[in-house]
């Protein structure tokens, strides 16, 4: 597949602009676990995912993490190119959750396209609005929902992403997604197990009663 | 003052566009306490503040509130016109914290300008990025900071906004800004008083040791 088929506003660009983009695109393959963009450290560029999965998260001074959102096939990662807008005043870390193939478009080239084309500029706004919506969903979760509901919602989301009921995930990793401590997650998972919603095995959590988890997660 | 002096990208627009905007602008005066835009209820339009102060917040099903950010003179409120972008999938309530004079620009007119002008579109992105940054700051506060630090940071912010050390504010109102319960705020304020950082009087909180509050708030 070509970049033109992945980039929704390609058709709105002039041949000259298309040529500039094609000439500056870089294909990259990154291994699961690799960090693609690290907080305030420079401007990596716009990332467009061919296949794979990325995670955007924030880090506390003490190294605690909270997942903001995930990016999948055909998604665009804007905050790895945060220097395209001076008002983006926060640091996001991007890592690969699966082996991922992607294109990198240098920030200055993209910025130039935004300045030339209302269509590209509005598309960029839509991407940002979409990430903003995900962060607002998280904000509501954090503000109004107790951690047991957030764990239930996380397990269901994870099961949907992996299309499986058995999730090979550690308690530590769940804690890092949700911005809490491993001990808290372990206590909640044991409670969920005692209620028949999950089964805990070494290195995995198995969903055994989705309906009950859904009721808890959306309460 | 004219709208053209408040709207930074006015000069980049065609005379035709300027005329369209001028013809559709509505001047409004709202009283302190008025709700200008309520969550998912329609699309109020873009608000541009002449003088005054607005508050953007989210509401839980139970009526709890959390302040996302404040808007001051010359600020633009984008999320009261959330229908200009389909990817804005969250509800924000906007109310007046002071008597406020503002312009309302209908959403469809603004959307048309965004589609015609890369400059207006990029300006819109910058506004959104700026609000996004404020929400991310809040997210970090909520995730990593304990409530006593958040109360300290809130009191300092409020003192800066009001340019006063004596804040006529109730414990209930502080709780609504921070998304917690009045009892929690009262307990923390009493602790801050016992440490000499504030003095509590009927209907007011007085900052008595800013340096100590700043140390706590930025820890």
XYZ file of C-alpha atoms in Angstrom:
438
model
C 0.000 0.000 0.000
C 1.105 3.501 -0.785
C 1.146 6.515 1.546
C -1.447 8.179 -0.717
C -3.956 5.472 0.220
C -3.374 6.027 3.932
C -3.445 9.789 3.979
C -7.069 10.940 3.701
C -6.400 14.438 2.345
C -3.862 13.340 -0.271
C -6.316 14.047 -3.091
C -6.736 17.646 -1.974
C -3.040 18.410 -2.350
C -1.295 19.853 -5.383
C 1.056 17.565 -7.397
C 3.908 19.734 -6.111
C 2.873 19.132 -2.491
C 2.427 15.419 -3.114
C 5.911 15.294 -4.586
C 7.419 17.128 -1.607
C 5.803 14.643 0.773
C 6.804 11.578 -1.228
C 10.393 12.788 -1.348
C 10.648 13.297 2.398
C 8.780 10.230 3.710
C 10.812 7.648 5.581
C 9.617 4.061 6.100
C 10.500 2.570 9.457
C 9.991 -0.715 11.238
C 10.135 -0.709 15.012
C 10.178 -3.625 17.402
C 7.625 -4.159 20.130
C 8.741 -2.199 23.185
C 10.714 0.428 21.282
C 10.250 4.063 22.327
C 9.549 6.149 19.225
C 9.179 9.528 20.828
C 10.163 10.622 24.253
C 8.442 13.580 25.880
C 10.119 16.887 25.306
C 13.030 15.332 23.419
C 12.891 16.924 19.990
C 10.357 16.602 17.271
C 10.297 13.110 15.796
C 7.854 13.911 13.006
C 4.369 12.844 12.047
C 3.937 9.072 12.303
C 1.490 7.190 10.097
C 1.003 3.549 11.025
C 0.888 0.934 8.263
C 0.443 -1.998 10.623
C 1.067 -2.352 14.317
C 0.122 -0.666 17.555
C 1.491 2.323 19.430
C 0.798 3.587 22.915
C 0.823 7.248 23.984
C 1.397 7.855 27.666
C 2.561 10.413 30.202
C 5.287 9.853 32.770
C 5.602 11.252 36.269
C 8.906 12.419 37.735
C 8.975 9.159 39.691
C 8.531 7.091 36.525
C 4.832 6.284 36.944
C 2.891 5.970 33.697
C -0.660 6.531 32.477
C -1.843 5.463 29.048
C -3.569 8.305 27.195
C -4.624 6.370 24.092
C -3.567 3.732 21.600
C -2.928 4.084 17.875
C -3.655 1.353 15.346
C -3.374 0.663 11.606
C -3.901 3.850 9.560
C -3.798 6.086 12.635
C -1.709 9.225 12.660
C 0.431 10.260 15.590
C 0.455 14.027 15.848
C 2.159 14.631 19.183
C 5.423 13.114 18.007
C 5.459 16.223 15.801
C 4.388 18.606 18.545
C 6.744 21.322 17.299
C 4.320 21.959 14.419
C 2.240 23.966 16.923
C 3.696 26.251 19.526
C 0.637 25.854 21.784
C 1.288 22.151 22.404
C 2.889 22.511 25.815
C 2.917 18.981 27.145
C 5.048 15.917 26.741
C 3.791 12.584 25.519
C 5.852 9.427 25.196
C 5.117 7.047 22.305
C 6.124 3.400 22.385
C 5.377 0.365 20.218
C 3.073 -2.238 21.745
C 3.573 -4.521 18.747
C 6.150 -4.737 15.981
C 5.063 -1.752 13.904
C 5.618 -0.568 10.345
C 5.151 3.126 9.813
C 6.004 6.198 7.819
C 7.706 9.198 9.355
C 6.986 12.570 7.792
C 9.392 15.301 8.945
C 7.674 17.985 11.035
C 8.858 20.912 8.956
C 7.456 19.377 5.764
C 4.103 18.746 7.419
C 4.019 22.199 8.923
C 4.595 23.688 5.484
C 1.633 21.672 4.109
C -0.596 22.898 6.948
C 0.310 26.472 6.144
C -0.423 26.016 2.455
C -3.602 23.975 2.607
C -6.771 24.637 4.610
C -7.698 21.025 3.967
C -4.522 19.667 5.611
C -4.883 22.187 8.440
C -8.475 21.142 9.156
C -7.538 17.479 8.942
C -4.866 18.150 11.557
C -7.478 19.818 13.775
C -9.698 16.752 13.449
C -6.847 14.448 14.508
C -6.142 16.642 17.511
C -9.841 16.842 18.421
C -10.030 13.080 18.264
C -7.063 12.642 20.667
C -8.508 15.383 22.858
C -11.750 13.402 23.058
C -9.847 10.301 24.178
C -8.036 12.273 26.860
C -11.342 13.783 28.036
C -12.812 10.268 28.275
C -9.830 9.322 30.426
C -10.264 12.473 32.519
C -13.871 11.527 33.243
C -12.795 7.987 34.131
C -10.143 9.279 36.492
C -12.386 11.898 38.087
C -15.624 9.992 38.517
C -14.799 6.294 38.454
C -13.266 4.175 41.167
C -10.206 2.105 40.291
C -12.107 -1.215 40.252
C -14.358 0.119 37.478
C -11.345 1.434 35.599
C -9.636 -1.987 35.816
C -12.835 -3.647 34.518
C -13.081 -1.141 31.641
C -9.371 -1.591 30.845
C -9.653 -5.410 30.707
C -12.629 -5.183 28.342
C -10.827 -2.685 26.097
C -7.729 -4.871 26.064
C -9.794 -7.975 25.233
C -11.361 -6.061 22.327
C -7.945 -4.918 21.016
C -6.432 -8.408 21.300
C -9.666 -10.152 20.241
C -9.136 -12.691 23.029
C -10.434 -13.466 26.500
C -7.047 -14.567 27.786
C -4.772 -11.568 28.163
C -1.049 -12.185 28.628
C -0.494 -9.125 30.816
C 1.154 -8.514 34.166
C -0.371 -6.639 37.095
C 2.532 -4.207 36.813
C 1.637 -3.474 33.212
C -2.039 -2.850 34.054
C -0.889 -0.485 36.808
C 1.242 1.406 34.259
C -1.692 1.818 31.921
C -3.920 3.183 34.665
C -1.409 5.258 36.597
C -1.647 3.335 39.837
C 0.457 0.889 41.860
C 0.820 -2.844 41.215
C -0.485 -3.683 44.695
C -3.720 -1.819 43.977
C -4.223 -3.728 40.725
C -3.484 -7.084 42.388
C -6.041 -6.368 45.110
C -8.708 -5.400 42.561
C -7.981 -8.411 40.323
C -8.351 -10.723 43.328
C -11.671 -9.092 44.105
C -12.779 -9.536 40.469
C -11.677 -13.191 40.658
C -13.664 -13.720 43.863
C -16.703 -12.338 42.019
C -16.149 -14.772 39.127
C -15.342 -12.059 36.561
C -11.740 -13.103 35.854
C -9.385 -16.026 36.429
C -5.806 -15.210 37.375
C -2.988 -17.404 36.156
C 0.755 -16.887 35.975
C 1.376 -13.920 33.674
C -2.197 -13.760 32.401
C -5.696 -12.557 33.213
C -8.604 -14.466 31.712
C -12.009 -12.816 31.364
C -14.638 -15.293 32.572
C -17.743 -13.108 32.833
C -17.776 -10.263 30.340
C -21.350 -9.234 31.089
C -20.573 -8.710 34.754
C -17.362 -6.839 33.915
C -19.307 -4.626 31.525
C -21.859 -3.805 34.192
C -19.085 -2.874 36.601
C -17.039 -0.965 33.995
C -19.919 1.188 32.801
C -21.613 1.803 36.140
C -12.713 48.092 20.476
C -13.634 46.330 17.268
C -13.754 42.572 16.651
C -10.960 43.004 14.097
C -8.624 44.091 16.892
C -9.444 41.021 18.972
C -9.274 38.407 16.252
C -5.593 37.725 15.476
C -6.057 36.358 11.950
C -8.427 39.112 10.805
C -5.770 40.600 8.554
C -5.298 37.324 6.697
C -8.941 37.198 5.615
C -10.411 38.506 2.380
C -12.675 41.600 2.527
C -15.551 39.280 1.589
C -14.815 37.006 4.559
C -14.418 39.978 6.893
C -17.800 41.246 5.733
C -19.456 37.868 6.313
C -18.089 37.776 9.844
C -19.036 41.366 10.660
C -22.570 40.738 9.424
C -23.087 37.651 11.578
C -21.407 38.734 14.840
C -23.654 39.179 17.864
C -22.620 41.188 20.925
C -23.791 39.780 24.228
C -23.522 40.699 27.876
C -23.931 37.914 30.419
C -24.239 38.165 34.162
C -21.898 36.433 36.606
C -23.190 32.905 37.151
C -24.924 32.574 33.778
C -24.429 29.323 31.859
C -23.429 30.140 28.283
C -23.086 26.669 26.914
C -24.286 23.442 28.366
C -22.579 20.178 27.425
C -24.125 18.394 24.487
C -26.936 20.952 24.136
C -26.498 22.372 20.670
C -23.787 24.508 19.243
C -23.728 27.956 20.802
C -21.057 29.373 18.508
C -17.558 30.682 18.897
C -17.249 33.060 21.852
C -14.716 35.862 21.931
C -14.413 37.652 25.260
C -14.171 41.431 25.312
C -13.991 41.708 29.084
C -14.898 39.259 31.799
C -14.132 35.704 32.841
C -15.538 32.335 31.799
C -15.059 28.900 33.293
C -15.055 25.637 31.320
C -15.881 22.550 33.331
C -17.152 18.994 33.084
C -20.069 17.574 35.043
C -20.596 14.054 36.344
C -23.961 12.309 36.244
C -24.271 13.102 39.947
C -23.651 16.807 39.359
C -20.024 16.925 40.508
C -17.872 19.451 38.683
C -14.224 19.845 37.703
C -12.827 23.055 36.250
C -10.874 22.418 33.039
C -9.667 25.966 32.431
C -10.619 29.639 32.610
C -10.977 32.141 29.790
C -10.138 35.824 30.143
C -10.178 39.049 28.092
C -9.414 38.377 24.404
C -9.653 34.579 24.836
C -11.656 32.505 22.395
C -13.964 29.715 23.479
C -13.889 26.973 20.880
C -15.809 24.165 22.569
C -19.019 26.166 22.655
C -18.801 25.661 18.881
C -17.863 21.994 19.077
C -20.040 21.137 16.063
C -17.392 22.752 13.825
C -15.431 19.493 14.195
C -17.004 16.071 14.193
C -14.127 14.597 16.224
C -14.945 16.679 19.298
C -16.770 13.986 21.234
C -17.013 15.423 24.712
C -19.194 17.867 26.533
C -17.972 20.980 28.238
C -20.098 23.436 30.182
C -19.215 27.138 30.027
C -20.338 29.599 32.673
C -19.527 33.217 33.499
C -17.415 33.791 36.604
C -17.767 37.559 36.219
C -20.145 39.805 34.310
C -18.823 39.283 30.796
C -19.083 41.083 27.481
C -18.446 38.950 24.451
C -19.075 38.368 20.786
C -20.789 35.253 19.504
C -19.855 34.084 16.029
C -22.248 31.445 14.631
C -20.602 28.037 14.213
C -21.548 27.608 10.555
C -19.956 30.941 9.634
C -16.756 30.063 11.462
C -16.679 26.593 9.935
C -16.945 28.127 6.484
C -13.954 30.412 7.257
C -11.910 27.433 8.446
C -12.638 25.613 5.209
C -11.649 28.597 3.092
C -8.564 29.765 4.938
C -5.521 27.745 6.052
C -4.672 30.639 8.315
C -8.002 30.474 10.187
C -7.770 26.669 10.294
C -4.274 26.745 11.794
C -5.305 29.427 14.256
C -8.139 27.136 15.357
C -5.648 24.308 15.832
C -3.507 26.548 17.999
C -6.486 27.450 20.195
C -7.347 23.777 20.580
C -3.722 22.855 21.312
C -3.660 25.511 23.976
C -6.796 24.146 25.707
C -5.415 20.622 25.282
C -2.264 21.733 27.107
C -4.340 23.078 30.000
C -6.282 19.823 30.240
C -3.029 17.837 30.170
C -1.688 19.986 33.004
C -4.848 19.150 34.944
C -4.473 15.475 34.089
C -0.953 15.461 35.525
C -2.195 17.250 38.647
C -4.971 14.717 39.111
C -2.769 11.702 38.419
C 0.376 12.577 40.323
C -0.558 15.152 42.931
C -2.357 14.645 46.202
C -5.411 16.792 46.920
C -3.614 19.012 49.469
C -1.126 20.052 46.772
C -3.953 20.661 44.317
C -5.764 22.877 46.848
C -2.537 24.850 47.418
C -2.010 25.248 43.649
C -5.654 26.271 43.182
C -5.485 28.949 45.908
C -2.350 30.423 44.353
C -3.893 30.428 40.866
C -7.055 32.045 42.217
C -5.027 34.689 44.093
C -3.214 35.472 40.839
C -6.472 35.757 38.870
C -8.102 37.977 41.489
C -4.863 39.822 42.300
C -5.675 39.518 46.004
C -4.647 37.471 49.018
C -8.138 37.392 50.466
C -10.349 35.146 48.330
C -14.108 35.361 48.861
C -14.728 31.689 48.040
C -16.612 28.873 49.760
C -15.241 25.400 50.469
C -18.044 24.047 48.271
C -16.871 26.162 45.363
C -13.244 25.008 45.742
C -14.521 21.416 45.781
C -16.404 22.069 42.521
C -13.297 23.404 40.857
C -11.230 20.405 41.865
C -13.817 17.650 41.469
C -13.869 16.560 45.080
C -16.180 16.827 48.090
C -16.623 19.843 50.379
C -15.593 17.805 53.422
C -12.260 16.960 51.816
C -11.575 20.626 51.058
C -12.547 21.700 54.579
C -10.166 19.143 56.081
C -7.299 20.264 53.852
C -7.954 23.986 54.482
C -7.868 23.341 58.232
C -4.564 21.549 57.795
C -3.202 24.492 55.752
C -4.428 26.858 58.481
C -2.698 24.806 61.176
C 0.516 25.112 59.140
C 0.090 28.899 58.923
C -0.436 28.970 55.157
C -3.994 30.324 55.182
C -6.477 31.963 57.551
C -10.103 30.833 57.321
C -12.889 33.314 57.915
C -16.593 33.225 57.147
C -16.939 32.913 53.345
C -13.281 33.623 52.638
C -9.826 32.101 52.566
C -6.879 34.384 53.147
C -3.403 33.401 51.957
C -0.952 34.118 54.768
C 2.207 32.347 53.579
C 2.495 32.245 49.809
C 6.036 30.875 49.815
C 5.005 27.833 51.851
C 1.925 27.303 49.667
C 4.092 27.486 46.561
C 6.473 24.898 47.952
C 3.558 22.583 48.697
C 1.775 23.248 45.397
C 4.795 22.583 43.212
C 6.255 19.667 45.133
